[in-house]
Every structure is written in structure tokens, then in C-alpha cells.
């Protein structure tokens, strides 16, 4: 699976859009039931389904996505760094909103798992 079908908002006002999986930085649950926000370096999109469904679908298709807190899942290959002090992940190529917060109570476990999956991640 190289692409997924998404929309530009929860009402699909822009119709269907193809997005390359390799362009996804992270996705997170939305307040609307069964919707997720998909974030790339250039735009944000919407898709239907649960977080669990999307994690399973991506990972069963050969990609590496990891749950970092209750509602946020990151594309491990897109992580540029981990900020130890702020407990956040940083992504290369994202101008604004380029950080995801790691759940404080799971920080060490998540950090160690991410570093094991991607040894190019810089810890600052």
C-alpha cells in the first residue's frame, strides 16, 4: 500500500484525495467519533476509522507506525528528533506544528522503542 484515500475535512467538501503513506508524519484522533486527523509536511487531512484500525492497517502493510500517547500515532521513519526536556517528537520538513507530545507516564518506554525502531533519531 503506497497511498491512502483521505478528505480535506470531516465533511469531505473537497472530495477524495490520494496521499502517499510515506508523506504521513503522524495521525491523531479527532473529537468526532471514528475520525482521525492525518498530518503531512504540507497539509492536514481527515479520514474515517479508529486509531487502532489505522495502526493495524499501516503496520500490516509494511509501514512502521507507533502509538505515542492515547490518541497520537507517529510514522517512525519520519521522526527527526526527540526533545528530552519537553518530551516531544520533532519531524523534519514541517514548518508549523511540527511536534508531538509523548505521554509523560510512558515517555521512557516510548523513547526506547522508537530509538530501537529508528536509530537515526537524534535525542536532544
Short mmCIF file of C-alpha atoms in Angstrom, two decimals:
data_model
loop_
_atom_site.label_atom_id
_atom_site.label_comp_id
_atom_site.label_asym_id
_atom_site.label_seq_id
_atom_site.Cartn_x
_atom_site.Cartn_y
_atom_site.Cartn_z
CA UNK A 1 0.00 0.00 0.00
CA UNK A 2 1.62 3.20 -1.19
CA UNK A 3 -1.34 5.59 -0.95
CA UNK A 4 -4.41 6.11 1.20
CA UNK A 5 -7.65 7.89 0.35
CA UNK A 6 -8.49 10.83 2.60
CA UNK A 7 -10.52 14.05 2.54
CA UNK A 8 -9.55 17.62 3.31
CA UNK A 9 -12.07 17.90 6.18
CA UNK A 10 -14.65 15.83 8.08
CA UNK A 11 -17.38 16.86 5.63
CA UNK A 12 -15.35 15.82 2.56
CA UNK A 13 -16.04 19.16 0.89
CA UNK A 14 -13.02 18.73 -1.38
CA UNK A 15 -13.83 15.17 -2.38
CA UNK A 16 -11.36 12.30 -2.17
CA UNK A 17 -7.61 12.89 -2.13
CA UNK A 18 -4.77 10.39 -2.56
CA UNK A 19 -1.93 10.77 -0.05
CA UNK A 20 1.33 8.82 -0.10
CA UNK A 21 1.81 6.87 3.12
CA UNK A 22 5.48 7.90 3.14
CA UNK A 23 4.39 11.56 3.44
CA UNK A 24 2.44 11.00 6.66
CA UNK A 25 4.18 12.38 9.76
CA UNK A 26 1.53 11.37 12.27
CA UNK A 27 -2.18 10.94 12.81
CA UNK A 28 -4.36 11.61 15.80
CA UNK A 29 -7.90 11.01 16.89
CA UNK A 30 -10.45 13.77 16.42
CA UNK A 31 -13.28 14.77 18.71
CA UNK A 32 -15.69 13.47 16.07
CA UNK A 33 -16.26 9.78 16.65
CA UNK A 34 -14.37 7.47 14.31
CA UNK A 35 -12.39 10.21 12.55
CA UNK A 36 -8.66 10.84 12.54
CA UNK A 37 -6.56 13.83 11.53
CA UNK A 38 -3.68 12.88 9.22
CA UNK A 39 -0.72 15.29 9.21
CA UNK A 40 1.86 15.53 6.42
CA UNK A 41 4.63 18.08 5.96
CA UNK A 42 2.42 20.13 3.63
CA UNK A 43 -1.20 19.69 4.79
CA UNK A 44 -3.63 18.09 7.21
CA UNK A 45 -6.33 15.65 6.13
CA UNK A 46 -9.24 13.70 7.56
CA UNK A 47 -10.12 10.01 7.37
CA UNK A 48 -12.67 7.73 8.95
CA UNK A 49 -11.79 4.89 11.30
CA UNK A 50 -10.41 4.29 14.74
CA UNK A 51 -6.80 4.78 15.82
CA UNK A 52 -6.46 1.02 16.31
CA UNK A 53 -7.77 0.33 12.80
CA UNK A 54 -5.26 2.75 11.25
CA UNK A 55 -2.29 1.47 13.26
CA UNK A 56 -3.09 -2.12 12.31
CA UNK A 57 -3.68 -1.26 8.65
CA UNK A 58 -0.44 0.70 8.30
CA UNK A 59 1.74 -1.79 10.15
CA UNK A 60 0.18 -4.80 8.37
CA UNK A 61 1.04 -3.08 5.09
CA UNK A 62 4.76 -2.92 5.87
CA UNK A 63 4.96 0.54 7.43
CA UNK A 64 6.10 1.41 10.98
CA UNK A 65 3.64 3.45 12.97
CA UNK A 66 3.78 3.70 16.77
CA UNK A 67 1.27 4.89 19.36
CA UNK A 68 2.97 7.57 21.49
CA UNK A 69 0.02 8.57 23.61
CA UNK A 70 -3.66 7.79 23.88
CA UNK A 71 -4.65 9.46 20.62
CA UNK A 72 -1.47 10.10 18.61
CA UNK A 73 0.35 7.72 16.27
CA UNK A 74 3.63 8.60 14.53
CA UNK A 75 5.33 7.39 11.38
CA UNK A 76 8.59 6.16 12.92
CA UNK A 77 10.59 6.75 9.74
CA UNK A 78 9.68 10.47 9.75
CA UNK A 79 10.91 11.30 13.26
CA UNK A 80 13.94 13.59 13.19
CA UNK A 81 14.45 14.03 16.90
CA UNK A 82 13.27 13.64 20.46
CA UNK A 83 13.34 16.59 22.85
CA UNK A 84 14.08 15.03 26.24
CA UNK A 85 13.18 18.13 28.24
CA UNK A 86 9.84 18.80 26.54
CA UNK A 87 9.02 15.11 25.91
CA UNK A 88 8.19 15.84 22.28
CA UNK A 89 8.99 14.40 18.86
CA UNK A 90 10.17 16.60 16.01
CA UNK A 91 9.71 15.99 12.31
CA UNK A 92 11.93 17.25 9.50
CA UNK A 93 10.28 19.42 6.89
CA UNK A 94 7.29 20.57 8.94
CA UNK A 95 7.23 24.35 9.31
CA UNK A 96 4.49 24.74 11.91
CA UNK A 97 3.04 22.33 14.41
CA UNK A 98 6.00 20.04 13.94
CA UNK A 99 5.99 18.46 17.38
CA UNK A 100 4.01 15.67 19.02
CA UNK A 101 3.93 15.23 22.78
CA UNK A 102 4.76 11.80 24.17
CA UNK A 103 2.60 10.61 27.06
CA UNK A 104 4.55 11.59 30.19
CA UNK A 105 3.86 8.35 32.07
CA UNK A 106 5.11 6.27 29.11
CA UNK A 107 7.93 8.55 27.94
CA UNK A 108 10.94 6.30 28.65
CA UNK A 109 9.27 3.21 27.20
CA UNK A 110 8.14 5.04 24.04
CA UNK A 111 11.54 6.75 23.60
CA UNK A 112 13.41 3.44 23.88
CA UNK A 113 11.03 1.69 21.47
CA UNK A 114 11.33 4.49 18.90
CA UNK A 115 15.15 4.50 19.11
CA UNK A 116 15.17 0.74 18.62
CA UNK A 117 12.93 1.06 15.54
CA UNK A 118 14.85 4.01 14.05
CA UNK A 119 18.47 4.50 15.12
CA UNK A 120 18.73 7.77 13.12
CA UNK A 121 16.58 9.66 15.62
CA UNK A 122 18.54 12.42 17.35
CA UNK A 123 17.92 12.86 21.09
CA UNK A 124 18.42 16.43 22.31
#
